[in-house]
Short mmCIF file of N, CA, C and O in Angstrom, two decimals:
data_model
loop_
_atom_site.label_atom_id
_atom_site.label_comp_id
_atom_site.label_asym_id
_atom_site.label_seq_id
_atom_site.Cartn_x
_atom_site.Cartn_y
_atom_site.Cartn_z
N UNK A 1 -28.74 9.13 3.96
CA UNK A 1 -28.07 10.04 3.05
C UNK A 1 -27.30 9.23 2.02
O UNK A 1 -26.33 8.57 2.39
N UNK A 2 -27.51 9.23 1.28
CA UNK A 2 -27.05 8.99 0.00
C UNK A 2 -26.20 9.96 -0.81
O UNK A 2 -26.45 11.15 -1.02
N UNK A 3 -24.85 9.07 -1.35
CA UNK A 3 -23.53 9.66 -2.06
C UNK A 3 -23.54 10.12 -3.29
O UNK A 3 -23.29 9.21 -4.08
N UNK A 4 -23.82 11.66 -4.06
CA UNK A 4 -23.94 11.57 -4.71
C UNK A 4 -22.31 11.34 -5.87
O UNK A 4 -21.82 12.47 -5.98
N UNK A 5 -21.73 10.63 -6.41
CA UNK A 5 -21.08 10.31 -7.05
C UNK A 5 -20.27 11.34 -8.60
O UNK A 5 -19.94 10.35 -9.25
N UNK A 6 -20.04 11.94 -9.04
CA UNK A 6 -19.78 12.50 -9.99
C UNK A 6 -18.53 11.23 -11.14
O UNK A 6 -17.60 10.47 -10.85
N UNK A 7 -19.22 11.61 -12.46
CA UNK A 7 -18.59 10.73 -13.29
C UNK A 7 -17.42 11.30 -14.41
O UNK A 7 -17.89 12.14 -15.18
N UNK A 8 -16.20 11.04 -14.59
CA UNK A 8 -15.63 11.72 -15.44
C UNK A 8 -14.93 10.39 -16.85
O UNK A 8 -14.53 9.25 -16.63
N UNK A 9 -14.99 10.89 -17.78
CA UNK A 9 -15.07 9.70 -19.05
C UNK A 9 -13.31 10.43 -19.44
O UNK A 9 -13.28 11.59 -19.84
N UNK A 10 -12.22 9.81 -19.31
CA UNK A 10 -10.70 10.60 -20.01
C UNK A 10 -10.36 10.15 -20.83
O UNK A 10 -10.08 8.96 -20.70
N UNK A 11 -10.19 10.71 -21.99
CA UNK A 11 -9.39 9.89 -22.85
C UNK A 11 -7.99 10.77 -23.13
O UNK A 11 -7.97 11.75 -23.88
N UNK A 12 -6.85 10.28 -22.42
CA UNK A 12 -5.64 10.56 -23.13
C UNK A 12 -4.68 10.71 -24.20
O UNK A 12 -4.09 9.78 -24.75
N UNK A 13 -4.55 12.02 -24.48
CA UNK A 13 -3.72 11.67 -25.90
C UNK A 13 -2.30 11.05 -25.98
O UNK A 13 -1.64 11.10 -27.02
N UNK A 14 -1.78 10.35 -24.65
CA UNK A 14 -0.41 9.53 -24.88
C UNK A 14 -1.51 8.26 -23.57
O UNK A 14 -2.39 8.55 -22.76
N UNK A 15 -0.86 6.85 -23.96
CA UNK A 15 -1.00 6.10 -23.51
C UNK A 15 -1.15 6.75 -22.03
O UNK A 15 -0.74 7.84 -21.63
N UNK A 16 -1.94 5.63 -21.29
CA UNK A 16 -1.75 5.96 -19.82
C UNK A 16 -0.60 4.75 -19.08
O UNK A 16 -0.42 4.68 -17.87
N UNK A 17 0.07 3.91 -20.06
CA UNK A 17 1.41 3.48 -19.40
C UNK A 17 2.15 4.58 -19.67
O UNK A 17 2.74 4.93 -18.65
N UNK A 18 2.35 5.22 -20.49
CA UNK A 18 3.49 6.29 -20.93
C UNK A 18 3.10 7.36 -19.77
O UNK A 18 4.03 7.83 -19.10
N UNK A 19 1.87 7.72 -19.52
CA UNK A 19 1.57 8.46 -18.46
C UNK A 19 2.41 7.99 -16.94
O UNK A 19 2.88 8.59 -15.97
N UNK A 20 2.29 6.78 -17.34
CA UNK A 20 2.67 6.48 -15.51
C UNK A 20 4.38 6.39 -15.16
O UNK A 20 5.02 6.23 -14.12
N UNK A 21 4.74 6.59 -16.66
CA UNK A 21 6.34 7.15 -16.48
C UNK A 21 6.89 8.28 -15.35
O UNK A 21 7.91 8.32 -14.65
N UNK A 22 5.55 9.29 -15.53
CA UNK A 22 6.21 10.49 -14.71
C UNK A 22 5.75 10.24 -13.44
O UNK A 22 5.27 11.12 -12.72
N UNK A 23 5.87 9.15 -13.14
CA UNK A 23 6.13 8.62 -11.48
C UNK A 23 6.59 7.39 -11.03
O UNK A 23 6.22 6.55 -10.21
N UNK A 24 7.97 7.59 -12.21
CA UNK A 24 8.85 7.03 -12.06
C UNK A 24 9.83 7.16 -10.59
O UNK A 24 10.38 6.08 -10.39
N UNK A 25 10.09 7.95 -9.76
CA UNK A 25 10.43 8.56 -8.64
C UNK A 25 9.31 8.46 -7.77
O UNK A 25 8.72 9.49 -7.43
N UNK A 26 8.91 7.30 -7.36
CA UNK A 26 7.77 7.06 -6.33
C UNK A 26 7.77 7.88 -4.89
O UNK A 26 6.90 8.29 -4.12
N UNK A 27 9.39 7.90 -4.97
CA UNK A 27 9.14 8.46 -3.29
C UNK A 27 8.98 10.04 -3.31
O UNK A 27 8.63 10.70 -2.33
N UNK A 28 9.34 10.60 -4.71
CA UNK A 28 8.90 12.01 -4.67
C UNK A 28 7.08 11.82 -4.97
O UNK A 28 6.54 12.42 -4.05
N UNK A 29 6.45 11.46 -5.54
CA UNK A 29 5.37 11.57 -6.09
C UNK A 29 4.56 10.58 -4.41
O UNK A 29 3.74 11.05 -3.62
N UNK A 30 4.98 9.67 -4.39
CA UNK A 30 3.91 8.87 -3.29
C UNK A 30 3.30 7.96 -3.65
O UNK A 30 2.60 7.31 -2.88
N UNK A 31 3.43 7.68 -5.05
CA UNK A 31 2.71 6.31 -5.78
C UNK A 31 3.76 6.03 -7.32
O UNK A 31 4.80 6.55 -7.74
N UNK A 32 3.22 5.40 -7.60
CA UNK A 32 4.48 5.02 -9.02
C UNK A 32 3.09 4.95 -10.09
O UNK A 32 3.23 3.85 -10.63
N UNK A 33 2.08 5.47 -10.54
CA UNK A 33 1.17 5.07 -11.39
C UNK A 33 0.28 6.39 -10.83
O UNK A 33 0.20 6.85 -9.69
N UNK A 34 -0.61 6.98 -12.64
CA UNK A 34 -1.46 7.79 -12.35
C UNK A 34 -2.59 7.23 -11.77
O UNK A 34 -3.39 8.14 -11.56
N UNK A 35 -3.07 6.03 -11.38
CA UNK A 35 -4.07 5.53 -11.13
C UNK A 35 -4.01 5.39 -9.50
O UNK A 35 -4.92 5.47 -8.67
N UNK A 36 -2.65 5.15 -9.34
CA UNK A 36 -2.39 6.26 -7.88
C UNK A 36 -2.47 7.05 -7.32
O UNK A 36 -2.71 7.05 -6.11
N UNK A 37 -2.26 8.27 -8.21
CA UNK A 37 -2.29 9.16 -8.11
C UNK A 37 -3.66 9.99 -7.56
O UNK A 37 -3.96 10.74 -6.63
N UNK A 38 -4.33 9.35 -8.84
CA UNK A 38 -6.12 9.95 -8.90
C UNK A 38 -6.98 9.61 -7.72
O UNK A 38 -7.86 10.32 -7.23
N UNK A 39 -6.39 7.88 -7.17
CA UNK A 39 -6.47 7.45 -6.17
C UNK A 39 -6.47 8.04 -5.13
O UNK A 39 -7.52 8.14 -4.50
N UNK A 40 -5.13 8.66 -4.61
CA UNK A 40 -4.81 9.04 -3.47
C UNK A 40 -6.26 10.99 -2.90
O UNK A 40 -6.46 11.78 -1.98
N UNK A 41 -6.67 10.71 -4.11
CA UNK A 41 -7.73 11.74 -3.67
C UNK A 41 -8.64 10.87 -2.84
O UNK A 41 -8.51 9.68 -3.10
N UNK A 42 -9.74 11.21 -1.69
CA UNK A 42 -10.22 10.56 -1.07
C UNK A 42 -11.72 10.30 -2.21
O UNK A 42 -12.07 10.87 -3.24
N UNK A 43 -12.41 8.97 -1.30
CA UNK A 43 -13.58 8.95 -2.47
C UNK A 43 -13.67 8.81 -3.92
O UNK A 43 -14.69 8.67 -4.58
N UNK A 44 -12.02 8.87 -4.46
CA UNK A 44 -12.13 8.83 -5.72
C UNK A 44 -11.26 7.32 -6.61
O UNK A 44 -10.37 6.60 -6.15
N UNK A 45 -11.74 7.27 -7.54
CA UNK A 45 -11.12 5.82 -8.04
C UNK A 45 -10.95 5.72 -9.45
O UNK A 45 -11.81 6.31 -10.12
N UNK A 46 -9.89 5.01 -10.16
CA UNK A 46 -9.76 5.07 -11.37
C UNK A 46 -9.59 4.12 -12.38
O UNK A 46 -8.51 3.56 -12.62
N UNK A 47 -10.74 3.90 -13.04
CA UNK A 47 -10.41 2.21 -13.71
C UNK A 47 -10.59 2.85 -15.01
O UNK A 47 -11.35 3.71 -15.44
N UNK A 48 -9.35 1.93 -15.65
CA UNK A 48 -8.65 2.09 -17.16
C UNK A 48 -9.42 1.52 -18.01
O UNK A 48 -9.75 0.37 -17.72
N UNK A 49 -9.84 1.98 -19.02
CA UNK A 49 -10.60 0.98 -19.92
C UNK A 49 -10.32 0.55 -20.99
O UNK A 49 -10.74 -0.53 -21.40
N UNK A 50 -9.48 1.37 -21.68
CA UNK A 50 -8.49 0.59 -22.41
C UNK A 50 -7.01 1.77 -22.21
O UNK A 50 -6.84 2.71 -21.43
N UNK A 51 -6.11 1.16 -23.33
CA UNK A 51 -4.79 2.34 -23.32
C UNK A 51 -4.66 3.45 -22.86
O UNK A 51 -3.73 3.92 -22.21
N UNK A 52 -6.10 4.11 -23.37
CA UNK A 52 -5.72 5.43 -23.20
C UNK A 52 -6.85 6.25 -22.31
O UNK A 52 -6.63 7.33 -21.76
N UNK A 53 -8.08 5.55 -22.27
CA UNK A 53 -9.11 6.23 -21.73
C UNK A 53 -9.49 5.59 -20.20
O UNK A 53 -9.63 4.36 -20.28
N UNK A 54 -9.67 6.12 -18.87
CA UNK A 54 -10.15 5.89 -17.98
C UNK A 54 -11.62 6.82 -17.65
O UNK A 54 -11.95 7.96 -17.96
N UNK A 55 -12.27 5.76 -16.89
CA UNK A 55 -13.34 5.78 -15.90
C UNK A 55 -13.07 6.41 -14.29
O UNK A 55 -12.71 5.63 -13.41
N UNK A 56 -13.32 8.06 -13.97
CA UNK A 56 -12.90 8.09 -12.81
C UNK A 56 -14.17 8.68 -12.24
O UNK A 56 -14.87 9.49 -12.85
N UNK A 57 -14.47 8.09 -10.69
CA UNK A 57 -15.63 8.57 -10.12
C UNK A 57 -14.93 9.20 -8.51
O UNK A 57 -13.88 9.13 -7.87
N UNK A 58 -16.04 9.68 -8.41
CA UNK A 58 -15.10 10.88 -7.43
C UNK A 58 -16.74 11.62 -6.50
O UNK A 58 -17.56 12.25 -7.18
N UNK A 59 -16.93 11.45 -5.27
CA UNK A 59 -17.55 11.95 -4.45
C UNK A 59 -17.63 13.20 -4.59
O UNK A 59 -18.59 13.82 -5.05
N UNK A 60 -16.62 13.63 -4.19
CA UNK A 60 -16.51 15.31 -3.32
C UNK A 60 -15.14 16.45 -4.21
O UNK A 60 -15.14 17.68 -4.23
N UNK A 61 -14.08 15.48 -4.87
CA UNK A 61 -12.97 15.85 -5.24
C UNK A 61 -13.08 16.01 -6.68
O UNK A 61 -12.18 16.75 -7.09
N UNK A 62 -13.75 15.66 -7.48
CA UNK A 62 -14.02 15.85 -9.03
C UNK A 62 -13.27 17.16 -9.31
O UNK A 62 -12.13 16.97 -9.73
N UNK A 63 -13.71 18.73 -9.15
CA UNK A 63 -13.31 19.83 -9.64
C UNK A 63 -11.86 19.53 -9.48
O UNK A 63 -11.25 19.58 -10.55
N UNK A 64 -10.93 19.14 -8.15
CA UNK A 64 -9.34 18.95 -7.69
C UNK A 64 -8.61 17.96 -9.11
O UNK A 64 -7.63 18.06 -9.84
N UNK A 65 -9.64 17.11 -8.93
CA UNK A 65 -9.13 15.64 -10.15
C UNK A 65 -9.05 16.49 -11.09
O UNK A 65 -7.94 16.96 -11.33
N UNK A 66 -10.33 16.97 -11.98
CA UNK A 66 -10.09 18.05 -13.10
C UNK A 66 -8.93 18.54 -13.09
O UNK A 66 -7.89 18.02 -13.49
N UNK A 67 -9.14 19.86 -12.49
CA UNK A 67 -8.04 20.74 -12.66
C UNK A 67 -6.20 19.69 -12.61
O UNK A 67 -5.31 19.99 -13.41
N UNK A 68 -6.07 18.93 -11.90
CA UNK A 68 -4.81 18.40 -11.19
C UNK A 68 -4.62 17.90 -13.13
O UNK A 68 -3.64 18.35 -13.73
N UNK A 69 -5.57 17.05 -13.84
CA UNK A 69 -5.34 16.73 -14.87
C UNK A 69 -5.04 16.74 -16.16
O UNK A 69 -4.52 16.11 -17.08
N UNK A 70 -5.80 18.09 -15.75
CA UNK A 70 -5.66 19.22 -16.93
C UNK A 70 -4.30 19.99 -16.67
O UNK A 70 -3.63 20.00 -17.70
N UNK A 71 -3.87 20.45 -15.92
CA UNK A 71 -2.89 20.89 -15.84
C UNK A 71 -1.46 20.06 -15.79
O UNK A 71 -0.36 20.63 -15.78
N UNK A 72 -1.62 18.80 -15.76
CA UNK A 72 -0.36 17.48 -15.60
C UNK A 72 -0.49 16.52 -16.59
O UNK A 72 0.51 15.80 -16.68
N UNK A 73 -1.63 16.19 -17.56
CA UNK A 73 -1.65 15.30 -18.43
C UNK A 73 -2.06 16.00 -19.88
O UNK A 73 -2.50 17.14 -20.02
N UNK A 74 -1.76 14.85 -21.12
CA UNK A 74 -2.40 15.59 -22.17
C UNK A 74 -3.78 14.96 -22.23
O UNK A 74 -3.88 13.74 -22.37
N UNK A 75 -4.61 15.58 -22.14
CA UNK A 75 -5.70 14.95 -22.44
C UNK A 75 -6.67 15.45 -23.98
O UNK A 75 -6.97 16.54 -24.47
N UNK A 76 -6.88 14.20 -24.33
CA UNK A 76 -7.57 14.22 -26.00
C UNK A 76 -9.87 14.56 -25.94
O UNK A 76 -10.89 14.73 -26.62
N UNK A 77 -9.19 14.42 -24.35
CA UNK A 77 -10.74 14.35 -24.79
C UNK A 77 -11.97 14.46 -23.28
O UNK A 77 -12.06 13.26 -23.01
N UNK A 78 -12.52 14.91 -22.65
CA UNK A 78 -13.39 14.88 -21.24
C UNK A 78 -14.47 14.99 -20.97
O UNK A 78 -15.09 16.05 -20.90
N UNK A 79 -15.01 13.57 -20.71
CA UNK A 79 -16.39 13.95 -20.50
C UNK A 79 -17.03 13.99 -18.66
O UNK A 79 -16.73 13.10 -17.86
N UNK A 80 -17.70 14.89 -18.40
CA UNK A 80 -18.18 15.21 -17.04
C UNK A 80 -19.88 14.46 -16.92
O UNK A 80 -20.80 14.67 -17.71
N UNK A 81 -19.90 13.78 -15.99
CA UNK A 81 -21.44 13.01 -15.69
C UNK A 81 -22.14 13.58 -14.80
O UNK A 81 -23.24 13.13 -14.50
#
């Protein structure tokens, strides 16, 4: 059995350091960085590619990542693979 993977392309409209401000309070949030954050979903992972745009791939949790992002970040831009 083989994983099928889902791909999401983000580009943020504020930096994603400025993003990782609002987890500034680690012990409320559970990580100090959105790349933590996206992380702490299982199966899923998040590599930055430059300032503002990340690479996130995601097993099973993609629709959760979506929505969690859309509703907590500004985002400029989303592409779904």
């Amino acid at each position: 059995m083989s994983a099928g993977y889902e791909t999401l392309i983000v580009t943020f409209s504020d930096p994603i350091k400025v993003l990782d401000n609002m987890f500034a309070d680690a012990d409320a949030w559970g990580t100090d960085s959105l790349k933590g954050w996206v992380e702490d979903y299982e199966s899923t992972r998040f590599t930055q590619i430059n300032g503002h745009t990340a690479v996130i791939t995601s097993e099973y949790n993609t629709v959760h990542v979506v929505e969690w992002l859309r509703k907590h970040t500004p985002i400029a831009e989303m592409k779904e693979f």
